[in-house]
Coordinates of N, CA and C in Angstrom, one line a residue:
X56 N -47.3 -6.9 0.2 CA -47.5 -5.8 1.1 C -47.5 -4.5 0.4
X57 N -48.3 -3.4 0.6 CA -48.4 -2.4 -0.2 C -48.0 -1.2 0.8
X58 N -47.1 -0.3 0.3 CA -46.7 0.9 0.9 C -47.3 2.2 0.3
X59 N -47.9 3.0 1.2 CA -48.2 4.4 0.8 C -47.2 5.3 1.4
X60 N -46.5 6.1 0.7 CA -45.3 6.9 1.2 C -45.9 8.4 1.0
X61 N -46.2 9.0 2.0 CA -46.7 10.4 2.0 C -45.7 11.4 2.6
X62 N -45.1 12.2 1.7 CA -44.1 13.3 2.0 C -45.0 14.4 2.5
X63 N -44.6 14.8 3.8 CA -45.4 16.0 4.3 C -44.9 17.2 3.6
X64 N -46.1 18.2 3.7 CA -45.8 19.5 3.1 C -45.0 20.2 4.3
X65 N -44.0 21.2 3.7 CA -43.0 21.7 4.5 C -43.8 22.4 5.6
X66 N -43.3 22.3 6.9 CA -43.8 23.1 8.0 C -45.1 22.4 8.7
X67 N -45.3 21.1 8.2 CA -46.5 20.3 8.7 C -46.1 19.1 9.4
X68 N -46.8 18.7 10.3 CA -46.5 17.3 11.0 C -47.9 16.7 10.9
X69 N -47.9 15.4 11.1 CA -49.1 14.5 10.9 C -49.6 14.5 12.5
X70 N -51.0 14.7 12.7 CA -51.4 14.6 13.9 C -51.6 13.3 14.7
X71 N -51.4 13.2 16.0 CA -51.5 11.9 16.6 C -53.0 11.3 16.6
X72 N -53.9 12.1 16.4 CA -55.4 11.5 16.2 C -55.5 10.8 14.9
X73 N -54.9 11.5 13.9 CA -54.8 10.9 12.5 C -54.3 9.7 12.5
X74 N -53.2 9.6 13.2 CA -52.3 8.3 13.2 C -53.1 7.2 13.8
X75 N -53.7 7.5 14.9 CA -54.5 6.6 15.7 C -55.8 6.0 14.8
X76 N -56.4 7.0 14.1 CA -57.7 6.6 13.2 C -57.1 5.6 12.1
X77 N -55.9 6.1 11.6 CA -55.4 5.1 10.5 C -54.9 3.8 11.2
X78 N -54.4 3.7 12.4 CA -53.9 2.3 12.8 C -55.3 1.4 13.2
X79 N -56.3 2.1 13.7 CA -57.2 1.2 13.8 C -58.1 0.7 12.7
X80 N -57.8 1.0 11.4 CA -58.2 0.4 10.3 C -57.8 -1.1 9.9
X81 N -58.5 -2.0 9.8 CA -58.0 -3.4 9.7 C -56.9 -3.6 8.6
X82 N -56.9 -2.7 7.4 CA -56.3 -3.0 6.4 C -54.9 -2.4 6.7
X83 N -54.6 -1.8 7.6 CA -53.4 -1.0 7.9 C -52.7 -1.9 8.8
X84 N -51.4 -2.3 8.4 CA -50.6 -3.3 9.2 C -49.6 -2.5 10.1
X85 N -49.1 -1.3 9.7 CA -48.1 -0.6 10.6 C -48.0 0.9 9.9
X86 N -47.7 1.8 10.8 CA -47.5 3.2 10.5 C -46.2 3.7 10.8
X87 N -45.3 4.1 10.0 CA -44.0 4.7 10.5 C -44.1 6.3 10.2
X88 N -43.4 7.1 11.1 CA -43.1 8.7 10.6 C -41.8 8.7 10.8
X89 N -41.1 9.1 9.7 CA -39.5 9.3 9.8 C -39.3 10.7 9.1
X90 N -38.6 11.4 9.8 CA -38.3 13.0 9.3 C -39.7 13.5 8.8
X91 N -39.8 13.7 7.5 CA -41.0 14.5 6.8 C -41.6 13.5 6.0
X92 N -41.6 12.2 6.4 CA -42.4 11.2 5.6 C -43.2 10.3 6.2
X93 N -44.5 9.8 6.0 CA -45.2 9.1 6.7 C -45.3 7.8 5.9
X94 N -45.0 6.5 6.3 CA -45.2 5.2 5.6 C -46.3 4.6 6.2
X95 N -47.3 4.2 5.4 CA -48.4 3.3 5.8 C -48.2 2.1 5.1
X96 N -48.2 1.1 5.9 CA -48.1 -0.3 5.4 C -49.4 -0.9 5.4
X97 N -49.9 -1.6 4.2 CA -51.0 -2.3 4.1 C -50.6 -3.8 3.8
X98 N -51.6 -4.6 4.4 CA -51.4 -6.0 4.2 C -51.6 -6.4 2.7
X99 N -52.5 -5.9 2.2 CA -52.7 -6.2 0.6 C -54.0 -5.0 0.4
X100 N -54.2 -4.9 -1.1 CA -55.1 -4.3 -1.6 C -56.1 -5.2 -2.4
X101 N -57.3 -4.9 -2.6 CA -58.1 -5.6 -3.4 C -58.8 -4.8 -4.5
X102 N -59.8 -5.0 -5.4 CA -60.5 -4.2 -6.2 C -61.3 -3.0 -5.6
X103 N -61.5 -3.1 -4.3 CA -62.5 -2.0 -3.8 C -61.6 -0.7 -3.5
X104 N -62.4 0.4 -3.8 CA -61.7 1.6 -3.5 C -61.5 1.7 -2.0
X105 N -60.4 2.5 -1.7 CA -60.0 2.7 -0.4 C -59.7 4.2 -0.2
X106 N -60.2 4.9 0.9 CA -60.0 6.4 1.1 C -59.1 6.4 2.4
X107 N -58.0 7.0 2.3 CA -57.2 7.4 3.5 C -57.0 8.8 3.8
X108 N -57.4 9.3 5.0 CA -57.4 10.6 5.4 C -56.3 11.0 6.4
X109 N -55.4 11.8 6.1 CA -54.2 12.0 7.0 C -54.2 13.6 7.4
X110 N -54.4 13.8 8.5 CA -54.7 15.1 8.9 C -53.3 15.7 9.3
X111 N -53.1 17.0 8.8 CA -51.7 17.4 9.1 C -52.0 18.7 10.0
X112 N -51.0 19.1 10.8 CA -51.0 20.3 11.5 C -50.0 21.2 11.1
X113 N -50.2 22.6 10.8 CA -49.0 23.4 10.7 C -48.3 23.9 12.0
X114 N -46.9 23.7 11.8 CA -46.3 24.0 12.9 C -45.2 25.2 12.7
X115 N -45.0 25.3 11.4 CA -44.1 26.5 10.8 C -44.9 27.1 9.7
X116 N -44.8 28.4 9.6 CA -45.4 29.0 8.5 C -44.4 29.1 7.4
X117 N -44.7 28.8 6.3 CA -43.9 28.5 5.1 C -44.5 29.3 4.0
X118 N -43.6 30.1 3.4 CA -44.0 31.0 2.3 C -43.9 30.0 0.9
X119 N -44.6 30.4 -0.1 CA -44.6 29.5 -1.4 C -44.5 28.0 -1.1
X120 N -45.4 27.7 -0.6 CA -45.6 26.1 -0.2 C -45.7 25.4 -1.5
X121 N -45.0 24.3 -1.6 CA -44.8 23.5 -2.8 C -45.7 22.4 -2.5
X122 N -46.2 21.6 -3.6 CA -46.8 20.3 -3.5 C -46.1 19.4 -2.8
X123 N -46.5 18.5 -2.3 CA -45.7 17.1 -1.7 C -46.3 15.9 -2.5
X124 N -45.4 14.9 -2.5 CA -45.9 13.6 -3.2 C -46.4 12.5 -2.4
X125 N -47.1 11.7 -3.0 CA -47.6 10.5 -2.4 C -47.2 9.3 -3.4
X126 N -46.6 8.4 -2.8 CA -46.1 7.3 -3.6 C -46.7 6.0 -3.2
X127 N -47.3 5.2 -4.2 CA -47.9 3.9 -3.7 C -47.2 2.8 -4.5
X128 N -46.7 1.8 -3.7 CA -46.0 0.7 -4.4 C -46.1 -0.5 -3.6
X129 N -45.8 -1.6 -4.5 CA -45.8 -2.9 -3.6 C -44.3 -3.0 -3.3
X130 N -44.2 -3.6 -1.9 CA -43.0 -3.8 -1.2 C -42.1 -4.5 -1.9
X131 N -42.7 -5.6 -2.7 CA -41.8 -6.7 -3.1 C -41.5 -6.4 -4.7
X132 N -42.3 -5.4 -5.2 CA -42.2 -5.1 -6.7 C -42.3 -3.6 -6.7
X133 N -41.4 -2.8 -6.4 CA -41.5 -1.6 -6.3 C -41.6 -0.8 -7.7
X134 N -41.4 -1.5 -8.9 CA -41.4 -1.0 -10.2 C -42.8 -0.6 -10.6
X135 N -43.7 -1.0 -9.9 CA -45.1 -0.6 -10.3 C -45.5 0.7 -9.4
X136 N -44.7 1.5 -9.4 CA -44.9 3.0 -8.7 C -45.8 3.8 -9.2
X137 N -46.8 4.3 -8.2 CA -47.9 5.2 -8.6 C -47.4 6.6 -7.9
X138 N -47.5 7.8 -8.5 CA -47.1 8.9 -7.9 C -48.2 9.9 -8.0
X139 N -48.4 10.7 -7.0 CA -49.5 11.7 -7.0 C -48.9 12.9 -6.2
X140 N -49.4 14.1 -6.4 CA -49.2 15.2 -5.6 C -50.3 15.9 -4.9
X141 N -50.0 16.5 -3.9 CA -51.1 17.2 -3.1 C -50.6 18.5 -2.6
X142 N -51.5 19.4 -2.2 CA -51.1 20.7 -1.6 C -52.1 20.9 -0.5
X143 N -51.8 21.8 0.4 CA -52.7 22.2 1.6 C -53.8 22.8 1.1
X144 N -54.9 22.5 1.8 CA -56.3 23.2 1.8 C -56.0 24.7 1.9
X145 N -56.6 25.4 0.9 CA -56.6 26.8 0.9 C -55.2 27.4 0.5
X146 N -54.3 26.4 0.0 CA -53.0 27.2 -0.5 C -53.0 27.2 -2.0

């Protein structure tokens, strides 16, 4: 099982529509939202490229918004961790 762990930008929440669209993908086993982190559980990955779009809604205006992290790792072997960062559109 592969986990995509998306830390949310400060002042943002994931939209319910975005959650629903992700849950309808056959590769997605489960989605959890805890505090400011979204966990997307995938059954497995193969060599095909995958694109995941997570729509966020700003609920609080935050100055000097810092990038947030995305971590991708195997649930059973978390040592092969991949980390990327993202920032808000227009920030």
